[in-house]
Short mmCIF file of C-alpha atoms in Angstrom, two decimals:
data_model
loop_
_atom_site.label_atom_id
_atom_site.label_comp_id
_atom_site.label_asym_id
_atom_site.label_seq_id
_atom_site.Cartn_x
_atom_site.Cartn_y
_atom_site.Cartn_z
CA MET A 22 105.23 68.63 248.02
CA LYS A 23 106.35 66.79 245.38
CA HIS A 24 102.68 65.48 244.22
CA PHE A 25 101.70 69.50 244.59
CA PHE A 26 104.12 70.51 242.32
CA LEU A 27 103.25 67.91 239.81
CA ALA A 28 99.73 68.29 240.10
CA SER A 29 100.09 72.27 239.71
CA PHE A 30 102.72 71.57 236.53
CA LEU A 31 100.16 69.45 234.88
CA ALA A 32 97.44 71.81 235.78
CA GLY A 33 99.29 74.58 234.03
CA ALA A 34 100.32 72.57 230.97
CA LEU A 35 96.62 71.68 230.49
CA ALA A 36 95.61 75.31 230.81
CA LEU A 37 97.79 76.17 227.75
CA PRO A 38 96.20 76.35 224.27
CA ALA A 39 97.52 73.62 222.07
CA ALA A 40 100.39 74.37 219.65
CA ALA A 41 99.41 75.81 216.46
CA ALA A 42 100.20 73.19 213.67
CA ASP A 43 102.57 73.36 210.94
CA TYR A 44 101.28 72.34 207.78
CA THR A 45 102.31 72.05 204.11
CA ILE A 46 100.36 72.86 201.25
CA ILE A 47 100.41 71.44 197.82
CA ALA A 48 99.62 73.59 194.83
CA PRO A 49 98.92 71.53 192.22
CA ALA A 50 99.68 73.94 189.15
CA ALA A 51 102.92 76.12 188.31
CA PRO A 52 103.46 79.19 190.18
CA GLY A 53 101.37 82.66 188.97
CA GLY A 54 98.09 80.91 188.59
CA GLY A 55 94.76 80.74 190.83
CA TRP A 56 95.87 77.65 193.37
CA ASP A 57 99.13 78.79 193.95
CA GLN A 58 97.54 82.24 194.82
CA THR A 59 95.12 80.59 196.93
CA ALA A 60 97.77 78.55 198.45
CA ARG A 61 100.12 81.50 198.99
CA SER A 62 97.31 83.53 200.74
CA LEU A 63 96.56 80.48 202.81
CA GLN A 64 99.82 80.46 203.75
CA GLN A 65 99.95 84.19 204.62
CA VAL A 66 96.97 84.62 206.68
CA MET A 67 97.43 81.41 208.42
CA GLN A 68 100.52 82.54 209.52
CA ALA A 69 99.43 86.09 210.32
CA GLU A 70 96.30 85.22 212.21
CA GLY A 71 98.63 82.78 214.31
CA ILE A 72 96.56 79.58 213.34
CA SER A 73 99.87 77.78 212.16
CA GLY A 74 103.14 78.89 213.32
CA ASN A 75 104.63 77.65 209.88
CA VAL A 76 103.23 76.98 206.61
CA GLN A 77 105.15 75.86 203.37
CA VAL A 78 103.35 75.74 199.96
CA VAL A 79 105.19 73.35 197.41
CA ASN A 80 103.84 73.58 193.69
CA VAL A 81 103.26 70.22 191.78
CA PRO A 82 102.31 70.98 188.43
CA GLY A 83 100.64 69.08 185.80
CA ALA A 84 97.73 67.71 183.88
CA GLY A 85 94.78 70.12 185.61
CA GLY A 86 96.12 69.38 189.02
CA THR A 87 96.01 65.79 188.97
CA ILE A 88 99.71 64.99 189.12
CA GLY A 89 99.53 67.06 192.61
CA LEU A 90 96.70 65.03 193.65
CA ALA A 91 97.67 61.97 192.57
CA GLN A 92 101.06 62.39 194.59
CA PHE A 93 99.36 64.03 197.54
CA ALA A 94 97.18 61.07 197.92
CA SER A 95 99.70 58.65 197.98
CA GLN A 96 101.98 60.54 199.91
CA GLN A 97 100.40 62.20 202.60
CA LYS A 98 98.12 59.47 203.63
CA GLY A 99 97.54 60.24 207.51
CA ASN A 100 99.22 62.81 207.76
CA PRO A 101 97.38 65.84 209.54
CA ASN A 102 99.69 68.43 208.47
CA ALA A 103 98.91 68.33 204.81
CA LEU A 104 96.95 70.11 202.78
CA ILE A 105 95.87 70.62 198.94
CA VAL A 106 94.15 73.34 197.05
CA GLY A 107 91.81 72.47 194.21
CA GLY A 108 88.74 73.20 193.00
CA TYR A 109 86.23 73.15 189.66
CA VAL A 110 89.31 72.84 187.67
CA MET A 111 90.28 69.89 189.20
CA VAL A 112 86.55 68.28 189.08
CA GLY A 113 86.97 68.59 185.19
CA ALA A 114 90.53 67.45 184.54
CA ILE A 115 90.07 64.25 186.65
CA LEU A 116 87.35 63.51 183.89
CA THR A 117 88.88 64.58 181.06
CA ASN A 118 92.44 62.95 182.13
CA GLN A 119 90.41 59.85 183.19
CA SER A 120 92.52 60.37 186.64
CA PRO A 121 92.84 56.85 188.56
CA VAL A 122 93.08 59.16 191.72
CA THR A 123 89.87 61.42 192.10
CA LEU A 124 88.69 63.80 194.83
CA ALA A 125 87.25 60.76 196.87
CA ASP A 126 90.94 59.65 197.36
CA VAL A 127 91.70 62.69 199.72
CA THR A 128 89.42 64.56 202.43
CA PRO A 129 87.58 67.42 201.23
CA ILE A 130 87.41 70.36 203.89
CA ALA A 131 85.70 73.28 202.43
CA ARG A 132 85.02 75.43 199.82
CA LEU A 133 86.96 78.91 200.03
CA THR A 134 86.23 80.93 197.03
CA GLY A 135 84.82 81.69 193.99
CA GLU A 136 85.66 83.98 190.93
CA TYR A 137 83.69 84.55 187.74
CA GLU A 138 85.33 83.92 184.26
CA ALA A 139 86.49 86.89 182.51
CA ILE A 140 87.27 87.21 178.37
CA VAL A 141 89.92 89.33 177.44
CA VAL A 142 92.02 90.40 174.22
CA PRO A 143 95.31 92.36 173.86
CA ALA A 144 94.54 96.38 174.08
CA ASN A 145 95.61 96.37 170.70
CA SER A 146 93.42 93.76 169.22
CA GLU A 147 91.07 94.41 166.47
CA ILE A 148 88.11 92.85 168.49
CA GLU A 149 86.82 95.48 170.85
CA ASN A 150 83.80 93.69 172.08
CA ILE A 151 81.91 90.31 172.72
CA GLY A 152 79.65 90.73 169.57
CA GLN A 153 83.14 90.85 167.31
CA LEU A 154 84.75 87.81 168.94
CA VAL A 155 81.41 85.74 168.18
CA GLU A 156 81.31 86.88 164.74
CA LYS A 157 84.60 85.64 164.12
CA LEU A 158 84.14 82.69 165.96
CA LYS A 159 81.02 81.64 163.76
CA ALA A 160 82.87 82.65 160.71
CA ASP A 161 85.78 80.07 161.43
CA PRO A 162 86.00 78.65 164.91
CA GLY A 163 89.48 77.48 164.50
CA SER A 164 90.62 80.95 163.76
CA VAL A 165 90.20 82.26 166.90
CA SER A 166 92.77 80.74 169.55
CA TRP A 167 91.93 80.66 173.27
CA ALA A 168 94.51 80.66 176.04
CA GLY A 169 93.47 79.19 179.25
CA GLY A 170 94.54 77.02 181.93
CA SER A 171 94.16 73.24 181.96
CA ALA A 172 92.26 71.13 179.35
CA GLY A 173 88.87 70.37 180.68
CA GLY A 174 89.05 72.84 183.31
CA THR A 175 87.07 76.10 184.10
CA ASP A 176 88.32 78.02 181.19
CA HIS A 177 87.90 75.43 178.34
CA ILE A 178 84.69 74.59 179.72
CA GLY A 179 83.50 78.39 179.27
CA ALA A 180 85.08 78.73 175.86
CA GLY A 181 83.05 75.69 174.72
CA LEU A 182 80.03 76.99 176.61
CA ILE A 183 80.60 80.66 174.77
CA ALA A 184 80.89 78.60 171.49
CA LYS A 185 77.82 76.39 172.15
CA ALA A 186 75.63 79.36 173.08
CA ALA A 187 76.63 81.11 170.05
CA GLY A 188 75.44 78.26 167.56
CA VAL A 189 78.93 76.89 167.11
CA ASP A 190 80.27 73.68 167.39
CA PRO A 191 82.20 73.42 170.89
CA THR A 192 84.07 70.53 169.47
CA LYS A 193 85.80 72.96 166.91
CA ILE A 194 87.44 75.54 169.36
CA ASN A 195 91.09 76.16 169.01
CA TYR A 196 92.08 75.73 172.90
CA ILE A 197 95.33 76.31 173.87
CA ALA A 198 95.73 74.98 177.56
CA TYR A 199 98.44 76.34 179.74
CA SER A 200 99.43 74.72 183.32
CA GLY A 201 100.15 78.22 184.96
CA GLY A 202 98.16 81.86 184.50
CA GLY A 203 101.60 83.34 184.23
CA GLU A 204 102.11 81.48 180.91
CA ALA A 205 98.80 82.13 179.61
CA LEU A 206 99.01 85.63 180.30
CA ALA A 207 102.26 86.34 178.47
CA ALA A 208 100.66 84.46 175.52
CA ILE A 209 97.75 86.79 175.52
CA LEU A 210 99.78 89.92 176.14
CA GLY A 211 102.31 88.83 173.27
CA SER A 212 99.54 88.36 170.97
CA GLN A 213 100.31 84.91 170.31
CA VAL A 214 96.53 84.05 170.76
CA THR A 215 93.62 85.97 170.35
CA VAL A 216 91.73 85.83 173.07
CA GLY A 217 92.22 84.90 176.80
CA ILE A 218 89.75 83.07 179.11
CA SER A 219 90.66 82.93 183.03
CA SER A 220 89.13 84.19 186.50
CA TYR A 221 88.73 88.08 186.56
CA GLY A 222 91.28 88.42 189.15
CA GLU A 223 94.08 87.14 186.98
CA PHE A 224 93.63 89.75 184.28
CA GLN A 225 92.61 92.60 186.56
CA ALA A 226 95.64 94.12 186.85
CA GLN A 227 96.55 94.13 183.26
CA VAL A 228 93.00 95.25 182.31
CA GLU A 229 93.17 98.20 185.03
CA ALA A 230 96.75 99.09 183.52
CA GLY A 231 95.29 99.32 180.05
CA THR A 232 97.16 96.29 178.58
CA LEU A 233 94.30 93.98 177.97
CA ARG A 234 90.66 94.74 177.05
CA LEU A 235 88.06 93.30 178.92
CA LEU A 236 85.17 92.06 176.63
CA ALA A 237 82.74 90.21 178.87
CA VAL A 238 82.42 88.26 182.41
CA SER A 239 80.77 85.07 183.26
CA SER A 240 78.63 86.25 186.32
CA ALA A 241 74.89 86.75 186.31
CA GLU A 242 75.37 90.31 187.18
CA ARG A 243 77.82 92.83 186.48
CA ILE A 244 81.24 92.47 188.39
CA GLU A 245 81.42 95.98 190.59
CA GLY A 246 84.44 97.65 189.11
CA ALA A 247 84.62 95.70 185.82
CA ASP A 248 83.90 97.86 183.02
CA ALA A 249 82.20 94.76 180.98
CA PRO A 250 78.81 93.65 180.07
CA THR A 251 77.98 89.71 181.33
CA LEU A 252 77.92 86.88 178.84
CA LYS A 253 74.09 86.84 179.23
CA GLU A 254 73.63 90.67 178.77
CA SER A 255 75.60 90.23 175.39
CA GLY A 256 73.01 87.24 174.09
CA LEU A 257 74.89 84.31 175.36
CA ASP A 258 73.10 82.01 177.98
CA VAL A 259 76.24 81.51 180.04
CA VAL A 260 76.94 81.89 183.77
CA LEU A 261 79.94 80.04 185.19
CA GLN A 262 81.97 80.44 188.57
CA ASN A 263 85.35 78.95 189.36
CA TRP A 264 85.14 77.88 192.71
CA ARG A 265 88.28 76.72 194.96
CA MET A 266 88.96 74.75 197.77
CA VAL A 267 90.87 73.00 200.26
CA ALA A 268 91.64 69.13 201.01
CA ALA A 269 93.13 67.00 203.54
CA ALA A 270 95.04 64.21 203.34
CA PRO A 271 93.28 60.75 203.48
CA GLY A 272 93.14 58.18 206.09
CA LEU A 273 92.79 60.85 208.99
CA THR A 274 90.71 59.85 211.93
CA ASP A 275 87.55 61.92 213.00
CA GLU A 276 89.82 64.04 215.32
CA GLN A 277 92.24 64.94 213.06
CA LYS A 278 89.91 65.82 210.45
CA ALA A 279 87.80 68.15 213.06
CA ALA A 280 91.15 69.94 213.92
CA VAL A 281 91.78 70.54 210.28
CA ALA A 282 88.41 71.84 209.74
CA ALA A 283 88.43 73.85 213.15
CA ASP A 284 91.90 75.73 211.73
CA ILE A 285 90.04 76.24 208.33
CA GLU A 286 86.73 77.51 209.74
CA LYS A 287 89.00 80.21 211.78
CA LEU A 288 90.59 80.96 208.39
CA ALA A 289 87.96 81.77 206.61
CA LYS A 290 86.08 83.92 209.21
CA SER A 291 89.43 85.79 210.03
CA ALA A 292 90.04 89.81 209.28
CA GLY A 293 92.98 88.71 207.41
CA TRP A 294 91.23 86.40 204.85
CA GLN A 295 88.55 88.78 204.76
CA GLU A 296 90.72 91.41 203.44
CA THR A 297 92.41 89.05 201.18
CA LEU A 298 89.21 88.13 199.58
CA LYS A 299 88.81 91.93 198.97
CA THR A 300 92.00 92.32 197.11
CA LYS A 301 92.08 89.47 195.06
CA ASN A 302 88.38 90.18 194.24
CA TRP A 303 87.14 86.85 195.21
CA GLN A 304 83.89 85.88 196.44
CA ASP A 305 83.25 84.32 199.65
CA THR A 306 81.68 80.99 198.90
CA TYR A 307 82.81 79.16 202.40
CA LEU A 308 81.28 75.90 202.79
CA ALA A 309 82.31 73.00 205.12
CA GLY A 310 81.12 69.94 206.32
CA ALA A 311 78.29 67.74 205.17
CA ALA A 312 76.76 70.64 203.08
CA PHE A 313 80.06 71.08 201.30
CA GLU A 314 80.32 67.17 200.53
CA GLU A 315 76.70 67.34 199.47
CA GLN A 316 77.48 69.83 196.84
CA LEU A 317 80.79 68.62 195.76
CA ALA A 318 78.98 65.60 194.59
CA LYS A 319 76.17 67.55 192.76
CA ASP A 320 79.28 69.67 190.97
CA ILE A 321 81.08 66.75 190.05
CA ALA A 322 77.95 65.12 188.29
CA ALA A 323 77.19 68.52 186.54
CA THR A 324 80.67 68.86 185.18
CA GLU A 325 80.52 65.52 183.97
CA THR A 326 77.31 66.16 181.87
CA ILE A 327 78.93 69.89 180.80
CA LEU A 328 82.00 68.04 179.37
CA LYS A 329 79.88 65.56 177.31
CA ASP A 330 78.01 67.94 175.97
CA ILE A 331 80.66 70.00 174.78
CA GLY A 332 82.56 67.12 173.52
CA LEU A 333 85.63 66.87 176.08
CA VAL A 334 84.13 63.72 177.69
CA LYS A 335 82.97 60.82 176.08
#
């Protein structure tokens, strides 16, 4: 009888679903920016969809995400419950900061989202369109101050590519880097800078409220709902997308990596995440496994070339 009850108990235990893992997600930037928004969206959806019972977000800002990346790689080795968000900005920052820790030191899981860059000015700015901004840039590159994210990130690259496309020496741009989107937004709204450049989602609320003027976007085609031309339409041969990814800790077993990847795939395909993408105006660029690792290697190589072209990396 004892054996019968034991066998029944074990059978019942095996039939139960595995307990959802608790996760800690590192957002390697200050609150308010794209990585912070991504981490907190992951937190909300993973809990709401039952993918994880408890998700904590920890902000570790600085140096384009490389401080958080270095801390994550050294402190979380072998921990299957630790995640970090990153993306195109981090790829550039690793190169420009000559970071000893790179994405090769963590376990990339998947690319999740993409956003195009938006170029904005305060609503009371004398600059009314992208053409006027380019004229001002050509007349005196240093007189145009750009507010954006970390040095060497997507925003910095975007400003450099716009200058290069306009025939202006990209090394002469006056770019002011902010560690969080909130700080950059305050500088733009306060007219402490000439122009702001960042992902469209970070400016959308202020554009719709009429406190910021949208001059152009970096997509190949116009963005639905955004009343502005593309840079290409405006005669500037620039298309640029800021993508974001999630990575796990280094030193995971194949089984641990597969479990994390399965949770992220559930997230990416969930109704809650699809709704978040619509709300945030993020494009669904989900790519995982070997295909993502291959694309990541290509993006790193291409970014190094771009940064050298515009004088940010020697």
